[in-house]
Coordinates of C-alpha atoms in Angstrom, one line a residue:
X90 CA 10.9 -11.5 -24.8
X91 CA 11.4 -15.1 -24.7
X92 CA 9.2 -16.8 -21.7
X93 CA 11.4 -18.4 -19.0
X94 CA 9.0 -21.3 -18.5
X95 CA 11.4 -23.7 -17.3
X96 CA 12.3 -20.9 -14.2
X97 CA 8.8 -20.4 -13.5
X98 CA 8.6 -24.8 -13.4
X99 CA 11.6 -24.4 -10.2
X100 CA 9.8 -21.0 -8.6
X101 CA 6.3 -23.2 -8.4
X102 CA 8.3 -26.4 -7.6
X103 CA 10.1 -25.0 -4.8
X104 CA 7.2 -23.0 -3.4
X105 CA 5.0 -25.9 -2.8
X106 CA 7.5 -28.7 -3.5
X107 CA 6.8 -31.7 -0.8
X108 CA 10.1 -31.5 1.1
X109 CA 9.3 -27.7 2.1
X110 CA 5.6 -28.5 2.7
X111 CA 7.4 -31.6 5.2
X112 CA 9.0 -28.9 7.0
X113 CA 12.8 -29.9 5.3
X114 CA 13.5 -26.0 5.1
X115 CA 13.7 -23.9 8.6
X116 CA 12.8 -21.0 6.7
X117 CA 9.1 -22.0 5.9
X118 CA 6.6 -20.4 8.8
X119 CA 3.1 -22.4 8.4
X120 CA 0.1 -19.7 7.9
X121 CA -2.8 -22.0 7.2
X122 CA -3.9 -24.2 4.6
X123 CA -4.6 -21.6 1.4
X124 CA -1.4 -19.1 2.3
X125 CA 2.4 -20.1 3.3
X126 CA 4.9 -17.6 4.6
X127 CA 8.7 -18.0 4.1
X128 CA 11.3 -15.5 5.6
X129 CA 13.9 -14.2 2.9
X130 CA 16.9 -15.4 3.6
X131 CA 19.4 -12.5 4.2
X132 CA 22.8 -12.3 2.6
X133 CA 26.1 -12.9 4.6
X134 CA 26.8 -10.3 7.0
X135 CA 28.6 -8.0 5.1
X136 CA 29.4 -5.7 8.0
X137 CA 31.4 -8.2 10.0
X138 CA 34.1 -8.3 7.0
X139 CA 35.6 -5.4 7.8
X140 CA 38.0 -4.4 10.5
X141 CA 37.6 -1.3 12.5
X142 CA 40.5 0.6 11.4
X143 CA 39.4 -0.2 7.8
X144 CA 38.2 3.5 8.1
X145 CA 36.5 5.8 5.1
X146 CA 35.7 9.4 6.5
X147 CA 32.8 10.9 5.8
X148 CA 31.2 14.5 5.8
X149 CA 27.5 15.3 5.6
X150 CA 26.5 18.2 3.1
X151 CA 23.1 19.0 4.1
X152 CA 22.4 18.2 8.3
X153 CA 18.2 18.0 7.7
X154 CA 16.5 15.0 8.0
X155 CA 17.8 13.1 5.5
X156 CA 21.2 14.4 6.6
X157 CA 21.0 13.2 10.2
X158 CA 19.0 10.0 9.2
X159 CA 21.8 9.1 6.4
X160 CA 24.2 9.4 9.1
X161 CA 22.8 7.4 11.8
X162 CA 22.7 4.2 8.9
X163 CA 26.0 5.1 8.3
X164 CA 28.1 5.0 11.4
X165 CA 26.6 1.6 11.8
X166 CA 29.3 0.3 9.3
X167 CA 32.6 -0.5 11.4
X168 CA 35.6 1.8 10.4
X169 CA 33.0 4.4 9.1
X170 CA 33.6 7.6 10.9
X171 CA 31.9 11.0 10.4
X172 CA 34.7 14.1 10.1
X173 CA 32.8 16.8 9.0
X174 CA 29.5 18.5 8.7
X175 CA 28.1 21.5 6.5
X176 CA 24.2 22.9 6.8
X177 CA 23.4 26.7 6.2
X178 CA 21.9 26.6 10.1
X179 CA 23.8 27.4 12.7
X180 CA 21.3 25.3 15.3
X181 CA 21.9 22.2 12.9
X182 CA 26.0 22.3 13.0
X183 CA 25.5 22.7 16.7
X184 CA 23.2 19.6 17.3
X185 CA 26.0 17.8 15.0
X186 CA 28.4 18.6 17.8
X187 CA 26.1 17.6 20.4
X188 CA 25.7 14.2 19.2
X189 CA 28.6 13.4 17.4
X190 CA 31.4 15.5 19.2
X191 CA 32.9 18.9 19.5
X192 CA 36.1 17.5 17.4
X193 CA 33.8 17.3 14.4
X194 CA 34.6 20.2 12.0
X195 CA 31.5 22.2 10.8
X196 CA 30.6 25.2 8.3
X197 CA 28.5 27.0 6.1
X198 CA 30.5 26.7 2.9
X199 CA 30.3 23.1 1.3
X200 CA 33.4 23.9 -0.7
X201 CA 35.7 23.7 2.7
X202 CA 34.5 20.2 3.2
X203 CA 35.5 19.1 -0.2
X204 CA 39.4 20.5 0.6
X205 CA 39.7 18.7 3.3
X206 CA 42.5 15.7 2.7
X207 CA 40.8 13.7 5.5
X208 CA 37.4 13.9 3.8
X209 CA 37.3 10.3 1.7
X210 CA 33.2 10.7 0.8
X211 CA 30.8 12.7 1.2
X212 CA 26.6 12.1 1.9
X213 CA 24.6 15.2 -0.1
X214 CA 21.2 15.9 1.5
X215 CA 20.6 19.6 0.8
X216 CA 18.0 21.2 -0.8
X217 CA 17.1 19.4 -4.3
X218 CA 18.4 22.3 -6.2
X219 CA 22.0 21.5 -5.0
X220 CA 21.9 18.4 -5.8
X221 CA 23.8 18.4 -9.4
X222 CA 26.5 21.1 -8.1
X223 CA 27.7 19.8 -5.1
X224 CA 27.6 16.2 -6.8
X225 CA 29.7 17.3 -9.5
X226 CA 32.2 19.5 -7.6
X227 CA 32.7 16.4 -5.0
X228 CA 33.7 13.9 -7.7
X229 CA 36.1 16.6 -9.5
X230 CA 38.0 16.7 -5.7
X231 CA 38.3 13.2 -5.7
X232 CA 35.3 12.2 -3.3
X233 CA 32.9 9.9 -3.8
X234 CA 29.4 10.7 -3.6
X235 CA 25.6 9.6 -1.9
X236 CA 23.4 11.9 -3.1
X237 CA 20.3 11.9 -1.8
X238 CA 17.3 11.7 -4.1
X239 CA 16.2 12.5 -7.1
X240 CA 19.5 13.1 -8.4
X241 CA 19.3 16.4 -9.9
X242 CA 16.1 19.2 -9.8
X243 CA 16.0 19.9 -13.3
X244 CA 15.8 17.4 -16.5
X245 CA 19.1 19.0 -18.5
X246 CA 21.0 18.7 -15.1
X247 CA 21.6 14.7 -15.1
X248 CA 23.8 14.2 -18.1
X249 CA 26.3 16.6 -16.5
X250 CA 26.4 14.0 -13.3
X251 CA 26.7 11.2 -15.4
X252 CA 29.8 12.4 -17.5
X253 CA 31.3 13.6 -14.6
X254 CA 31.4 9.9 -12.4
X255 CA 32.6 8.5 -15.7
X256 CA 35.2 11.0 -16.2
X257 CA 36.6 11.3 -12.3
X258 CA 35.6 7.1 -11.4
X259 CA 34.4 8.1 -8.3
X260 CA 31.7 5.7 -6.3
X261 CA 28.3 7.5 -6.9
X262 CA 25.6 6.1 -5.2
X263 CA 21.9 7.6 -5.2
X264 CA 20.2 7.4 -1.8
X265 CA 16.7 5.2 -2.6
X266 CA 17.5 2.2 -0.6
X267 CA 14.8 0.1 -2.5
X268 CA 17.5 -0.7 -5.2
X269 CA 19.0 -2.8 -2.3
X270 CA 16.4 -4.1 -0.5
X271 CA 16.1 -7.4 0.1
X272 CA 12.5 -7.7 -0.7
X273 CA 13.1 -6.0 -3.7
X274 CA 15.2 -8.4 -5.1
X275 CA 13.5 -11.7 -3.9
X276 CA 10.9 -9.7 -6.2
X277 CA 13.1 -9.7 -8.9
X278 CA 13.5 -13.5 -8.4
X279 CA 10.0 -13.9 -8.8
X280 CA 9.4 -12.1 -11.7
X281 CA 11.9 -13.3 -13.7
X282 CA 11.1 -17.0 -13.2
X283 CA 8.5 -16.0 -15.3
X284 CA 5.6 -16.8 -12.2
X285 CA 3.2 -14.1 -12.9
X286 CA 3.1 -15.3 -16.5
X287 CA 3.7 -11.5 -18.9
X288 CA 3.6 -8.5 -17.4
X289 CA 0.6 -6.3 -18.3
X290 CA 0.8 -3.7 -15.3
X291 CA 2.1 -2.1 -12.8
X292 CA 0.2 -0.2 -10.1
X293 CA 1.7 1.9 -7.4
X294 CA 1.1 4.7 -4.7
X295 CA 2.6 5.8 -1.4
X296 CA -0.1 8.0 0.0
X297 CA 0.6 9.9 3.4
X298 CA -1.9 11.8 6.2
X299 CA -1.0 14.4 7.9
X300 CA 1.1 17.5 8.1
X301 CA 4.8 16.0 8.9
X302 CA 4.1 13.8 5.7
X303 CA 2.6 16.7 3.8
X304 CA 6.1 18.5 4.5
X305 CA 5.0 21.0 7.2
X306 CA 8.4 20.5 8.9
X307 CA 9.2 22.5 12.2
X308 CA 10.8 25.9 12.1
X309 CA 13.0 26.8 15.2
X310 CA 12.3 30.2 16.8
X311 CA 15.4 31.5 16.1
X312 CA 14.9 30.8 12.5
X313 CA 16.5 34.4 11.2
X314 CA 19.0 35.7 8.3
X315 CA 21.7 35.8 11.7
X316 CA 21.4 32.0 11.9
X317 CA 20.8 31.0 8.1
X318 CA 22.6 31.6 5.4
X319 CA 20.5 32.9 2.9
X320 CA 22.4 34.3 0.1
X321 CA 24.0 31.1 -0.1
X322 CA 21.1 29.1 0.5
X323 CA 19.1 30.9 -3.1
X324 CA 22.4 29.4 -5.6
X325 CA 20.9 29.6 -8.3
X326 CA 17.2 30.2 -7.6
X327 CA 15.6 33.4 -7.9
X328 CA 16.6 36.4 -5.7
X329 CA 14.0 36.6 -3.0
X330 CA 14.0 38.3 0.3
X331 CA 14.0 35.7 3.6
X332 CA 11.5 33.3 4.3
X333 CA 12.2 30.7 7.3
X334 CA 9.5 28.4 5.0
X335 CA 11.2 28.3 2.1
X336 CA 14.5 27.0 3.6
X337 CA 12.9 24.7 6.3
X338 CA 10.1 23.4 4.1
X339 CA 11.7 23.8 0.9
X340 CA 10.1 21.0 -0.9
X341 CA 7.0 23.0 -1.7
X342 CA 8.7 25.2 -4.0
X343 CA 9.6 24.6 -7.1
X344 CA 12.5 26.6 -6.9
X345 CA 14.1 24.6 -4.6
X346 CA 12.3 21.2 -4.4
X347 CA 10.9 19.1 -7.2
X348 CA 7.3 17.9 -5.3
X349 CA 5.8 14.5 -4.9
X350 CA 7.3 13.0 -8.1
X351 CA 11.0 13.8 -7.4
X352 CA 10.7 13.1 -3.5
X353 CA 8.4 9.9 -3.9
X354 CA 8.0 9.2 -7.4
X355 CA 11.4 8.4 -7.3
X356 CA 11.7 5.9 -5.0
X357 CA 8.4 4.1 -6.7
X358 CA 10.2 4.1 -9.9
X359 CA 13.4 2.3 -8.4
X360 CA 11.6 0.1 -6.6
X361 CA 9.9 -1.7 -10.0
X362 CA 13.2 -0.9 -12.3
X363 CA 15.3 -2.7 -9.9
X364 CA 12.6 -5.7 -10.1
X365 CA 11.8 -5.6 -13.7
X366 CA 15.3 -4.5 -15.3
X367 CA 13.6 -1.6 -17.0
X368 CA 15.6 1.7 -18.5
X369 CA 12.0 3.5 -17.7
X370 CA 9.2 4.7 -19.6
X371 CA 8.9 6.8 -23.0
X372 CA 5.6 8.5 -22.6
X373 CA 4.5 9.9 -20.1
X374 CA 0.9 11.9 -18.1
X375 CA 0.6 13.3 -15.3
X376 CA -2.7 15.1 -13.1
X377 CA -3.7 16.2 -9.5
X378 CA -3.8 19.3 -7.6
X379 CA -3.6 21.3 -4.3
X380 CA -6.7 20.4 -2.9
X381 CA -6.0 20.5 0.7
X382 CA -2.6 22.0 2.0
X383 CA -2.4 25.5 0.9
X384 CA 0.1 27.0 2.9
X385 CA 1.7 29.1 0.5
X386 CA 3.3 25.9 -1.6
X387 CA 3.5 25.8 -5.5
X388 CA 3.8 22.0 -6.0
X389 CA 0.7 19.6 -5.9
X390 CA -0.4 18.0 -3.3
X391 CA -2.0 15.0 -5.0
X392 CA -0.4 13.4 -8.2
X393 CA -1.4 10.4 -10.5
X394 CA 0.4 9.2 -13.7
X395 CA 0.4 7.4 -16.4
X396 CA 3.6 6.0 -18.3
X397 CA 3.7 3.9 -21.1
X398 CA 6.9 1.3 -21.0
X399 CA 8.4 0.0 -24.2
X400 CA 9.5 -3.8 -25.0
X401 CA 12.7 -4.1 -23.8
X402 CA 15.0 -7.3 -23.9
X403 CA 13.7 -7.7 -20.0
X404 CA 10.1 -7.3 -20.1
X405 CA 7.4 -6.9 -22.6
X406 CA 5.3 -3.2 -22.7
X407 CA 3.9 -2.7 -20.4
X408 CA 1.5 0.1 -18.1
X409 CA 2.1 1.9 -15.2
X410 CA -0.4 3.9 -12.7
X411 CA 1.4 5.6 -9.9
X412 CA -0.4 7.9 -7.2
X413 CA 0.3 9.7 -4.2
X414 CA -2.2 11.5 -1.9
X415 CA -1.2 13.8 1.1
X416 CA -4.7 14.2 2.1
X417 CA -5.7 10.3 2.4
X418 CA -8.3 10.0 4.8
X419 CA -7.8 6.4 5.0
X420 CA -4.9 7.1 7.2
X421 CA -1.6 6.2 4.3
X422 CA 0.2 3.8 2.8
X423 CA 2.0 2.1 0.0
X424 CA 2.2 -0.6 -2.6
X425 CA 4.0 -1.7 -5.8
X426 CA 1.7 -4.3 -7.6
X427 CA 3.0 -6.0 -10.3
X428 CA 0.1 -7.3 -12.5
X429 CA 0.9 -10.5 -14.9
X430 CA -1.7 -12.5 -17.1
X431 CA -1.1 -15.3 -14.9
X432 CA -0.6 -13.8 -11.3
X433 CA 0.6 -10.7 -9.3
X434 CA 3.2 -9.6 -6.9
X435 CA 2.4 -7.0 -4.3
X436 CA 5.0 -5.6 -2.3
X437 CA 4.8 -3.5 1.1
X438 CA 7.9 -2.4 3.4
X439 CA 9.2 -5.5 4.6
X440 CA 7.4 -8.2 2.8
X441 CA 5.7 -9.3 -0.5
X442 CA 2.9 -11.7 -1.5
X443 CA 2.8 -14.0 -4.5
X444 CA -0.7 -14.9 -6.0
X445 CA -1.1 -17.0 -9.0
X446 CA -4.8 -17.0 -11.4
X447 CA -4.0 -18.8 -14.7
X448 CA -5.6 -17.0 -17.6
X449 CA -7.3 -20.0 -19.8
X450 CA -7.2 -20.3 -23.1
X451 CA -10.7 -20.6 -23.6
X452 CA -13.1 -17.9 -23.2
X453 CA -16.5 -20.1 -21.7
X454 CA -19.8 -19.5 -22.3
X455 CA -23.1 -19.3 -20.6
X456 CA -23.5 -16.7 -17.4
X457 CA -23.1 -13.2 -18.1
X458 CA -23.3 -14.3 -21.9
X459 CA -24.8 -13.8 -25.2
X460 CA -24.8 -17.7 -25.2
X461 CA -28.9 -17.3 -23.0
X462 CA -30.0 -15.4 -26.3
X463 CA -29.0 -18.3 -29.0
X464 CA -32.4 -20.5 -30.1
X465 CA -32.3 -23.8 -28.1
X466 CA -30.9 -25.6 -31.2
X467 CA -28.5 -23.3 -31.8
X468 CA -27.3 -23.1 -28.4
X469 CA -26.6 -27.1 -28.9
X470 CA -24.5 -26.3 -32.2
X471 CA -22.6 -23.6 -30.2
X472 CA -22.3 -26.6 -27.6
X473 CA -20.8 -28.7 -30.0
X474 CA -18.5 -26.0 -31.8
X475 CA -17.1 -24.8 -28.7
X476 CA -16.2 -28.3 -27.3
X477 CA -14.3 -29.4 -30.8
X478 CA -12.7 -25.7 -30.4
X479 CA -11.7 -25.5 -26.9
X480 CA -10.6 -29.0 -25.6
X481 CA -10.7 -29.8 -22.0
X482 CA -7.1 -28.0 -20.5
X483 CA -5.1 -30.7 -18.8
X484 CA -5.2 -29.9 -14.9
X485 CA -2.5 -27.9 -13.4
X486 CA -1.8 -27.3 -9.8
X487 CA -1.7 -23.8 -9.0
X488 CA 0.5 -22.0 -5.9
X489 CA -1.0 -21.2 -3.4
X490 CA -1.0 -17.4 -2.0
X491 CA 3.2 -17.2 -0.9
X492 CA 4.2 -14.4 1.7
X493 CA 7.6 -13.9 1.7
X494 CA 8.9 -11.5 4.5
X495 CA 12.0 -9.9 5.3
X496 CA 14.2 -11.0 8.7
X497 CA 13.4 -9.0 11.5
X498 CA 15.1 -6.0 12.3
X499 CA 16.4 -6.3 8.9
X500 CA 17.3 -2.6 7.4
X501 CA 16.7 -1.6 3.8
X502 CA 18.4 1.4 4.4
X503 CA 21.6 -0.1 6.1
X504 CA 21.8 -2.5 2.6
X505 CA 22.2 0.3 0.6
X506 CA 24.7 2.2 2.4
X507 CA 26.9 -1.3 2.9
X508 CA 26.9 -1.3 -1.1
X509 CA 27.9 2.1 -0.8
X510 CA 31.1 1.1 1.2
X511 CA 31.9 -2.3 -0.4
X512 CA 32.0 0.0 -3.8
X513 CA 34.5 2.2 -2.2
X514 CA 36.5 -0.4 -0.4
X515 CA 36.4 -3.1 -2.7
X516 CA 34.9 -1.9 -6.0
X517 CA 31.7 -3.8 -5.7
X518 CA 29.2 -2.7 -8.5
X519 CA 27.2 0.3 -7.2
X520 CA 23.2 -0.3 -7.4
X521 CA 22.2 2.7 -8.2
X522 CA 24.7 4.9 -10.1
X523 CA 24.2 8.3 -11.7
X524 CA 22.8 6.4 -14.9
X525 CA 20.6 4.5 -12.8
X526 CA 19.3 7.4 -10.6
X527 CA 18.9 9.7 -13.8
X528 CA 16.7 6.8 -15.1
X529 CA 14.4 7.2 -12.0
X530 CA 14.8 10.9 -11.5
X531 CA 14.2 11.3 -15.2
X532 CA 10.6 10.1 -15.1
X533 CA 9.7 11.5 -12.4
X534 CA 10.9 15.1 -13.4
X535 CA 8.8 14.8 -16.7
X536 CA 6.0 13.7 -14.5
X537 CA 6.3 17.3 -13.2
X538 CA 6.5 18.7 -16.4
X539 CA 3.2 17.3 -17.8
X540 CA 1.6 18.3 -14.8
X541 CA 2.6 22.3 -14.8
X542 CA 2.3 22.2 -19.0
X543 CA -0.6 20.1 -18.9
X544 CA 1.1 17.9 -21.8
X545 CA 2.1 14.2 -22.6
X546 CA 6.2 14.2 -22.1
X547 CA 8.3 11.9 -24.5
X548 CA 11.4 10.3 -22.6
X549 CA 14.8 8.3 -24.1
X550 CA 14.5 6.0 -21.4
X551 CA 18.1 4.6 -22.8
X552 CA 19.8 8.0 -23.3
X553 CA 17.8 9.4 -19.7
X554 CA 16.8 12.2 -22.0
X555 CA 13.8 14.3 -23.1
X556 CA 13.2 12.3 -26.7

């Protein structure tokens, strides 16, 4: 990988350059002396393009969270208008028409959404275990597809998805907004002006306290096999009699959910592919444990990894540790640290920070030190040696800590939806395609399966296939 020294030359010149330090650029917010702030500056409203009757309909597949919350972003995009809903309980399709009108057509069986002629697209956000199905039956009726995250619950699932959007052309977008976020991509910027020097590392976690984030949704009252649709509900899972948990916390089973890695593995992994470029990793370890929250789940409720990423044409090899705790007594949180030999870039939710500390060439001597040991004369030959070695290092300013922040009241998620819409509207390249989202489910998946078979998984990151 060829080092872009003449991009990191314009990141550091127009980071501290005078006529930003003189205030020439409105965007620069003053923090203090050793750490500047700039905002991010937000691309052209890409919402105000389109006219209202520029309509796509839409039907949700799936009214839970994600359903609902997909929605919402959605019907914030003029000439975007909701048709349809689907969810296997009955209280769900009624809150749908309490909210969003008694016009809306509702049911229990996915496959009357997808004959509908007024249905242009459809948002999945069922269960994990429908995921590939429903994905692959919407394209073959000629809708396009958001599909919630990961992509598919099982590793031999996603090549299946992937044929299919290339066969049927449909717009397939996967639903982890970080492959459009702003900050994101400002990160992408930054690393590939080369101003953290080689990567070595990355290090990441989104840890969560509580029982919300440890999945311990609410269950209505009237939770019942007279208001859920069981049978249909199982698809493909094992036959088991009815249990209000397993449908309204389904992502503590395995049969139906794919745990921490494939809810927020996933979105850690497109977070650093989208900044680095990278196809993924080829080997992979995962560990952890249910230490605290054992309600009757069969998934972890703590997970660390380890993956090993190959050379590619965008980045050297490189390490990653990822993490995520449900029991963090330190009350949550996340980070995506990218670790170079000359600097790191942290990111957080709306913001990242820059921090540059050159690596120099020469090792020094004395301090913590074998040099204290050497006889007094030798200590003045190693004196001499090392100075004829290790000539003085012309000075070099360094940056400064940089904070960069996103707009306020800016929306990840409403950025990934928009590309959604452009790619249907105008054929704007999708972000995160089925290729893409197999390359962040895949990794995540084989995460799982080093944790329940206790082995280290090989992975095509290329072919987003078991290797």
């Amino acid at each position: 990988m060829k080092k872009p020294t003449s991009n990191r030359r314009n990141f550091i010149k127009k980071a501290v350059g005078t006529s930003l330090l003189a205030g020439a650029a409105p965007s620069l917010l003053m923090a203090g002396k050793s750490k500047q702030t700039f905002l991010i500056k937000e691309p052209e409203n890409e919402l105000k393009k389109y006219a209202a009757n520029d309509k796509v309909n839409i039907a949700v597949i799936g009214m839970g969270i994600m359903g609902f919350n997909n929605l919402s972003t959605s019907v914030q995009i003029p000439g975007v208008k909701l048709v349809a809903a689907c969810d296997l309980y009955t209280g769900r399709l009624d809150r749908t028409k309490e909210l969003y009108g008694k016009d809306i057509f509702t049911t229990k069986d996915y496959k009357e959404i997808l004959d509908r002629k007024d249905v242009d697209a459809v948002i999945i956000a069922t269960s994990d275990h429908w995921h590939d199905r429903i994905s692959i039956d919407a394209m073959n009726k000629g809708k396009h597809v958001y599909c919630e995250k990961p992509m598919v619950h099982k590793l031999d699932e996603g090549q299946a998805v992937i044929d299919t959007q290339a066969k049927t052309k449909k717009v397939f977008q996967v639903g982890s907004q970080s492959a459009s976020n702003l900050v994101s991509h400002k990160a992408k910027e930054i690393y590939e002006s080369g101003a953290i020097g080689q990567l070595i590392m990355v290090e990441t976690y989104n840890d969560r306290q509580g029982g919300n984030g440890a999945w311990q949704y609410s269950i209505p009252t009237d939770a019942s096999p007279a208001t859920v649709d069981w049978d249909r509900y199982l698809g493909d899972a094992p036959k088991v009699p009815f249990d209000a948990k397993r449908f309204f916390r389904w992502r503590n089973y395995q049969d139906y959910g794919t745990g921490i890695a494939g809810d927020l593995f996933v979105h850690l992994f497109t977070n650093f592919h989208t900044i680095t470029g990278s196809t993924g990793p080829n080997r992979i370890y995962a560990s952890g444990g249910l230490r605290y929250w054992k309600d009757g789940r069969d998934v972890p409720d703590l997970m660390c990894s380890i993956h090993d990423y190959p050379a590619t044409a965008k980045h050297p090899a490189f390490n990653l540790q990822m993490r995520v705790n449900f029991v963090d007594g330190g009350g949550g949180g996340s980070r995506v640290r990218l670790v170079g030999s000359e600097g790191t870039i942290t990111l957080g939710w709306s913001g990242l920070t820059v921090e540059r500390n050159k690596t120099k060439k020469a090792p020094g001597y004395g301090g913590w030190d074998s040099f204290s040991t050497f006889t007094e004369a030798q200590q003045k030959e190693f004196e001499k040696w090392y100075k004829a070695e290790f000539p003085p290092e012309a000075p070099e300013m360094l940056i400064p800590e940089v904070e960069y922040k996103a707009p306020q009241g800016y929306s990840a998620d409403i950025s990934h939806h928009t590309n959604f819409y452009a790619g249907i509207r105008e054929g704007k390249p999708i972000l995160e395609d089925a290729l893409f989202g197999m390359r962040a489910a895949g990794p995540a998946l084989c995460s799982n399966l080093s944790y329940f078979e206790n082995r280290i998984v090989n992975w095509d990151p290329e072919k987003a296939k078991l290797a």
